[in-house]
mmCIF file of C-alpha atoms in Angstrom:
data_model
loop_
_atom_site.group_PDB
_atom_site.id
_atom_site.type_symbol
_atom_site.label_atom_id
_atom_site.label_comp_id
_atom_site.label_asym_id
_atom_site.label_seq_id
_atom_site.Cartn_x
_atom_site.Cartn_y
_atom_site.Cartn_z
ATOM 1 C CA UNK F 1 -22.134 -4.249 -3.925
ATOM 2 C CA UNK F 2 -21.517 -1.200 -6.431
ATOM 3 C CA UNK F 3 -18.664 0.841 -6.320
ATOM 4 C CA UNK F 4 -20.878 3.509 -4.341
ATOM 5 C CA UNK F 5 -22.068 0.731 -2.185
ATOM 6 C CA UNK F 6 -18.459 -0.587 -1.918
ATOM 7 C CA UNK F 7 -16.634 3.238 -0.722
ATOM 8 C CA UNK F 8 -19.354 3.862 1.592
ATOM 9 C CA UNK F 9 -19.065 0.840 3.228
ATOM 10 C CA UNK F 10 -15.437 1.237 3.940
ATOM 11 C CA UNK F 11 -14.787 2.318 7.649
ATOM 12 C CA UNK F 12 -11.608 2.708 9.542
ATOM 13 C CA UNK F 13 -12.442 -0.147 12.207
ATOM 14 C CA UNK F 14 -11.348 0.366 15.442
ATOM 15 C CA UNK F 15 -11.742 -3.180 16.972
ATOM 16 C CA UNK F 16 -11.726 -6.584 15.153
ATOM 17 C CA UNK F 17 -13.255 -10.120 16.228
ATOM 18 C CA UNK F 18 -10.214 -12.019 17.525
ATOM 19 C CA UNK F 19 -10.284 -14.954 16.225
ATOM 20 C CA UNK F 20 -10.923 -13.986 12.615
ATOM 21 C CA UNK F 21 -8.529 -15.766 10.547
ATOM 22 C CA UNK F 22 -7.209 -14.571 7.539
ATOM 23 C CA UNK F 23 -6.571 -17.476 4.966
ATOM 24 C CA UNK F 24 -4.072 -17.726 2.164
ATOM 25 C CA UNK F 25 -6.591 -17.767 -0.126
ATOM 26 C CA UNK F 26 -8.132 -14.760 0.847
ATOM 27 C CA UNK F 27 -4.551 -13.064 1.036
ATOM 28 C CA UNK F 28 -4.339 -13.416 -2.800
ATOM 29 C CA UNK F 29 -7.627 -12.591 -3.441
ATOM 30 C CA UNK F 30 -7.240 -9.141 -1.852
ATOM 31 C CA UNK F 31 -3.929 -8.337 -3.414
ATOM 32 C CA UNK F 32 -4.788 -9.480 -6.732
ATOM 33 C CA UNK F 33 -7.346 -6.404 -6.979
ATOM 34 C CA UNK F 34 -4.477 -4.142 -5.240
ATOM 35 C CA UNK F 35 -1.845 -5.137 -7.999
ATOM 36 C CA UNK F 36 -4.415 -3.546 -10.503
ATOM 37 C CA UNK F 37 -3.458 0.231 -8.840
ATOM 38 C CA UNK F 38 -1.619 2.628 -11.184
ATOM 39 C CA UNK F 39 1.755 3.325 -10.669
ATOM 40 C CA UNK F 40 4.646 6.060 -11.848
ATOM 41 C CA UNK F 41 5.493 4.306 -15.166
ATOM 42 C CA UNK F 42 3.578 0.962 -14.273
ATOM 43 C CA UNK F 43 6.700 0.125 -12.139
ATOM 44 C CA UNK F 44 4.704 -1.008 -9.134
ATOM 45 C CA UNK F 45 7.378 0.877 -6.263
ATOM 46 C CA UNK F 46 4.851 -1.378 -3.841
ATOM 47 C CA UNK F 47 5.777 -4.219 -1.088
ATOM 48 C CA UNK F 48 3.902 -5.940 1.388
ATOM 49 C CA UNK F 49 4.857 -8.233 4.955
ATOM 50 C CA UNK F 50 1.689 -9.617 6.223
ATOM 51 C CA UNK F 51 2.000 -10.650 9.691
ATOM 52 C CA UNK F 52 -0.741 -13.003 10.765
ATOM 53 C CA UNK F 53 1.442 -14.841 13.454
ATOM 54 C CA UNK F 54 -0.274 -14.119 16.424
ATOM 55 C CA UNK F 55 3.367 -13.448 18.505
ATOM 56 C CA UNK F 56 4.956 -11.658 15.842
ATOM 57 C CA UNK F 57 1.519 -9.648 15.619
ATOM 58 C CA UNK F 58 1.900 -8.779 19.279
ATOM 59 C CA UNK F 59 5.583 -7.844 18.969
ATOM 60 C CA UNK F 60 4.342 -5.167 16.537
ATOM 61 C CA UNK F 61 1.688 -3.916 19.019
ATOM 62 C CA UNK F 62 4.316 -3.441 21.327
ATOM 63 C CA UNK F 63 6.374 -1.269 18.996
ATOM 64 C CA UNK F 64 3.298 0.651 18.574
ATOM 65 C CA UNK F 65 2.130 1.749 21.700
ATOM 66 C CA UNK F 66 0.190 -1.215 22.456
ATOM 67 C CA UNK F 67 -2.438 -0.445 20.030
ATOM 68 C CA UNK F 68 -5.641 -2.843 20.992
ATOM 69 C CA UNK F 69 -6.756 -2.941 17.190
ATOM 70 C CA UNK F 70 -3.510 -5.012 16.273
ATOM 71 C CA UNK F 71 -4.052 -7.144 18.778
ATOM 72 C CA UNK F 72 -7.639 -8.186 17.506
ATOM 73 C CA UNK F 73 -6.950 -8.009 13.601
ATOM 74 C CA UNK F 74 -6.519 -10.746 11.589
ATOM 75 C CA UNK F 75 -3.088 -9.579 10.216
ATOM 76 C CA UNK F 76 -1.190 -6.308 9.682
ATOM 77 C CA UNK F 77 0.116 -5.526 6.708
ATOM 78 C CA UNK F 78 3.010 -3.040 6.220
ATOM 79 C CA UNK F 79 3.227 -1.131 3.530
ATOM 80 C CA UNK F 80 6.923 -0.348 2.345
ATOM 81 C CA UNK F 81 7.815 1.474 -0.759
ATOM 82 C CA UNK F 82 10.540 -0.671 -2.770
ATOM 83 C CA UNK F 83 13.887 1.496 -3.866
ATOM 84 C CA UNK F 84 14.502 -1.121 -6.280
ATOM 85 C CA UNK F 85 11.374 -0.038 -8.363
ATOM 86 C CA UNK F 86 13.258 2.007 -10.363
ATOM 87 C CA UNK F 87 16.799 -0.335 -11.234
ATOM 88 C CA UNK F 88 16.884 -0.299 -15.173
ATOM 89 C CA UNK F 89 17.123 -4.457 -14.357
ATOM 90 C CA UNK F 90 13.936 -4.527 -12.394
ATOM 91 C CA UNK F 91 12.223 -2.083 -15.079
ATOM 92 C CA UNK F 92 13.254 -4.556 -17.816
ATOM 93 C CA UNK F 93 11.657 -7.084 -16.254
ATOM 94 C CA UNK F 94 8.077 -5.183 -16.684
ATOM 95 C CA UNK F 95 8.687 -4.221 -20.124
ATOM 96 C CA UNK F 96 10.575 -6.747 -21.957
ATOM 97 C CA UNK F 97 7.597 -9.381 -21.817
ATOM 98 C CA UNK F 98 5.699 -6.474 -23.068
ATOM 99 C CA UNK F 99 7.796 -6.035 -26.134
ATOM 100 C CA UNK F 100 8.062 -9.733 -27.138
ATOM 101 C CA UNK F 101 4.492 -9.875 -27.171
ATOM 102 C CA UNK F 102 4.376 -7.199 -29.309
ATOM 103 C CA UNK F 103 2.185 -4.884 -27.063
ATOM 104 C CA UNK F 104 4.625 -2.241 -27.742
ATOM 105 C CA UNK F 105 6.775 -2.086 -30.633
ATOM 106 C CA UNK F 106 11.109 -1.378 -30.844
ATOM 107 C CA UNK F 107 10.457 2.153 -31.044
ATOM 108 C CA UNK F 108 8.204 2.465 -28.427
ATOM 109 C CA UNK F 109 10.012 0.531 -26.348
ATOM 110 C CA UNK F 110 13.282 2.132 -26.852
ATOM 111 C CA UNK F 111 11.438 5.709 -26.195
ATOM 112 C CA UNK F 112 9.804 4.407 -22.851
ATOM 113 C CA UNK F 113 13.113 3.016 -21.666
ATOM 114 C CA UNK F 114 15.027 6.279 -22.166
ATOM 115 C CA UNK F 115 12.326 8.036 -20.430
ATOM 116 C CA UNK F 116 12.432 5.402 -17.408
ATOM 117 C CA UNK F 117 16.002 5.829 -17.344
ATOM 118 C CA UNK F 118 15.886 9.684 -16.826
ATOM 119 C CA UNK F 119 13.340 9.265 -14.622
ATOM 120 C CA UNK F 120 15.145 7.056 -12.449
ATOM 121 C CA UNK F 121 18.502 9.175 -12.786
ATOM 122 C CA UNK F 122 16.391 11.693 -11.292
ATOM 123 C CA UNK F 123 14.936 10.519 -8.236
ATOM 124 C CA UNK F 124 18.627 9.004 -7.334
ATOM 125 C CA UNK F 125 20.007 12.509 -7.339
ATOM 126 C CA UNK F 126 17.504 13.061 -4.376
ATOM 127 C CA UNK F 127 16.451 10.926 -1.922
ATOM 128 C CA UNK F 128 14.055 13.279 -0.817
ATOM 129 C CA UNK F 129 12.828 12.977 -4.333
ATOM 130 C CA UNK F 130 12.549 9.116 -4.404
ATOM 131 C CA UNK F 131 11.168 9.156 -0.812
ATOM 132 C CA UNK F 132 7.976 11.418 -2.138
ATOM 133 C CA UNK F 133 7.492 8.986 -4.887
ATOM 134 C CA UNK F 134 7.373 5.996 -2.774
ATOM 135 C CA UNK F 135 4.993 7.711 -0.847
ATOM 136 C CA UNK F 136 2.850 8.900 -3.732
ATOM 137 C CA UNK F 137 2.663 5.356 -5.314
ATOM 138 C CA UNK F 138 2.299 3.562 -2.203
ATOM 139 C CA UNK F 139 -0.204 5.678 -1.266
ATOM 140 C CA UNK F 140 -2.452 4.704 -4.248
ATOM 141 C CA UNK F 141 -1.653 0.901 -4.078
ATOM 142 C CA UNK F 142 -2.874 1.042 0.044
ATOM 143 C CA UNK F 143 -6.284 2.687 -0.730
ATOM 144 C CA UNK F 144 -7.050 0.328 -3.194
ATOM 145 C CA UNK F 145 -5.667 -2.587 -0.658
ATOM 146 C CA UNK F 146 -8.375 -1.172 1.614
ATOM 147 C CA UNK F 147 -11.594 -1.594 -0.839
ATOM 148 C CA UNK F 148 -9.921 -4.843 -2.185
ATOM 149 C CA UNK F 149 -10.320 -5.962 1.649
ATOM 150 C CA UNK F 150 -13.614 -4.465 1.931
ATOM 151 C CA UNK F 151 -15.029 -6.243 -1.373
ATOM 152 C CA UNK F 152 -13.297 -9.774 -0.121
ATOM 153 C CA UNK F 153 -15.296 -9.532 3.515
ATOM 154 C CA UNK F 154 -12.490 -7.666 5.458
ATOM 155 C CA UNK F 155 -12.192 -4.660 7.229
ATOM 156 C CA UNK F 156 -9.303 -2.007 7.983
ATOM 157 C CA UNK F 157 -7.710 0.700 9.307
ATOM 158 C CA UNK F 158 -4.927 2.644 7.986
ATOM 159 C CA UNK F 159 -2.277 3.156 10.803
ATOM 160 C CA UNK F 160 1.494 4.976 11.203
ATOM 161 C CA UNK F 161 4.331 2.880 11.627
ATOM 162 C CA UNK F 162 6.338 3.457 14.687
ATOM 163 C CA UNK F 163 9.701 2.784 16.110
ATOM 164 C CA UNK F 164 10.573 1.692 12.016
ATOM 165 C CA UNK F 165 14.479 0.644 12.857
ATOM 166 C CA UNK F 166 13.583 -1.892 15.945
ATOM 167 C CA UNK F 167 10.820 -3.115 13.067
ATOM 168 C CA UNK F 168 13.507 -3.479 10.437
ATOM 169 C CA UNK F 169 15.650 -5.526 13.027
ATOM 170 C CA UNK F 170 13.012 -7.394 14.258
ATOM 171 C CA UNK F 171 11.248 -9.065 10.654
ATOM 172 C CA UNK F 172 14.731 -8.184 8.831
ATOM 173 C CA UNK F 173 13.315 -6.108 6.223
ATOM 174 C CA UNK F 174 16.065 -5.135 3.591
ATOM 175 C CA UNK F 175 17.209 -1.508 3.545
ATOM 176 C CA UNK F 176 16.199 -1.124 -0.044
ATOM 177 C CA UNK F 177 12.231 -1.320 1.305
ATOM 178 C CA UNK F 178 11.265 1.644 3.176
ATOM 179 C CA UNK F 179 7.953 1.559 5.479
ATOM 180 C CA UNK F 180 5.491 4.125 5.093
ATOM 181 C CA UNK F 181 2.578 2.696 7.053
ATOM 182 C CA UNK F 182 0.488 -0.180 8.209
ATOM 183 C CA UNK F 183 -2.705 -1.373 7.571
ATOM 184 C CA UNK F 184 -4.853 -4.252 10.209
ATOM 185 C CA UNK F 185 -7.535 -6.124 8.892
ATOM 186 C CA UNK F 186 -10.143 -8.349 10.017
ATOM 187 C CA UNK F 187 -14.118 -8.380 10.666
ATOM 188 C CA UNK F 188 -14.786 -5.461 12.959
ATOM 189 C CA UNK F 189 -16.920 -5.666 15.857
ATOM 190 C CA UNK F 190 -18.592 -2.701 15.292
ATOM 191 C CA UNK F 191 -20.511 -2.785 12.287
ATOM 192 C CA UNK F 192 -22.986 0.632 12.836
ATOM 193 C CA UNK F 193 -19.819 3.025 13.907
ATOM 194 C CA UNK F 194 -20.655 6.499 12.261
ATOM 195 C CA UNK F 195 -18.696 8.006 9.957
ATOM 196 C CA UNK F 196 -16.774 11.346 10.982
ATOM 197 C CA UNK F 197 -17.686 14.457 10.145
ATOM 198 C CA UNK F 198 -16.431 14.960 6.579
ATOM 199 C CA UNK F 199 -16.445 18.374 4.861
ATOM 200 C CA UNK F 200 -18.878 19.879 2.439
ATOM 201 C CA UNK F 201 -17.313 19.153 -0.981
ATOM 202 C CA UNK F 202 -17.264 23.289 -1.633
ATOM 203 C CA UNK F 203 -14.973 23.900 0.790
ATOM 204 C CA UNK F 204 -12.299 21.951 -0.831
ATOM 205 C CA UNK F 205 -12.522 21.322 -4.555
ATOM 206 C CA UNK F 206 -11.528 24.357 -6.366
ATOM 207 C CA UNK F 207 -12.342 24.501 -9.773
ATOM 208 C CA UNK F 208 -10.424 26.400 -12.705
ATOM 209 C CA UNK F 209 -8.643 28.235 -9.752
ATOM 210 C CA UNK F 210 -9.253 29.825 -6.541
ATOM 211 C CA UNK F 211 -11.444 32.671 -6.002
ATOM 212 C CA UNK F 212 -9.998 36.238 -5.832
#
């Protein structure tokens, strides 16, 4: 399908088959279209636990109000936004293949690096800072994630995370990764659920400013 074909085929399901699986080939597949999503500085603040063992699946349903859709999806994938992104050694490791093979030159380099750098100093100073950054480039990397799905066969649904220190402890996710949502997948049941009501693109695109 199209790219028009593709968006308007992407629905938030709200029930999966059960015993969809979801292979390891098809896991790369899907991410290997997310990767492609832009990020602050290309330095890709995005990480991913994909849970497809049916126990630990049903562990997080119970953290989250025993939401029926986890319990039928494939997998659930949780989103987390990676406070590491922006350590001067994790940034080298993005650019410095990048300058030996000469896609940018010293000077170039050396001017992107200083840039990085200030950036990063930045969003250290405030966490609240980093936090909306995380969210902002997560945010982009998860939409994409969704029409990656969609184009491989899958369906999703966007979901909040709940009870996100008793998740920490339980799949011993590293402080530096901070959860911002979660994501099922599978093949939904429902295959003709409407689309909600969505408003008329006038009442909220504003263009060259806002009417007097």
């Amino acid at each position: 399908m199209n790219f028009k074909e593709l968006v308007q085929a992407r629905h938030s399901a709200v029930n999966f088959v059960k015993k969809e699986k979801l292979t390891a080939e098809e896991i790369n597949n899907i991410f290997e279209l997310t990767k492609l999503a832009p990020s602050a500085y290309n330095l890709q603040f995005t990480d991913y636990l994909v849970i497809t063992d049916e126990e630990k699946k049903e562990r997080i349903r119970e953290l989250s109000y025993n939401q029926y859709k986890i319990h039928t999806a494939s997998a659930v994938i949780i989103v987390m936004g990676n406070k590491n992104s922006i350590e001067m050694s994790e940034v080298e490791k993005i650019y410095q293949p990048m300058k030996m093979l000469k896609m940018m030159d010293d000077i170039e380099y050396d001017m992107t690096i200083n840039q990085i750098k200030d950036f990063s100093e930045n969003l250290k100073a405030d966490p609240h800072k980093l936090e909306t950054e995380l969210v902002r480039n997560t945010g982009l990397q998860a939409m994409l994630l969704m029409l990656s799905a969609k184009e491989n066969g899958f369906d999703t649904c966007p979901m909040h995370i709940h009870n996100v220190e008793q998740l920490r402890e339980e799949f011993h996710i590293p402080n530096h990764l901070l959860p911002i949502m979660m994501i099922t997948i599978g093949k939904s049941v429902d295959k003709t659920r409407p689309r909600g009501y969505r408003k008329p693109v006038g009442e909220f695109v504003h263009v060259n400013g806002f009417g007097e």
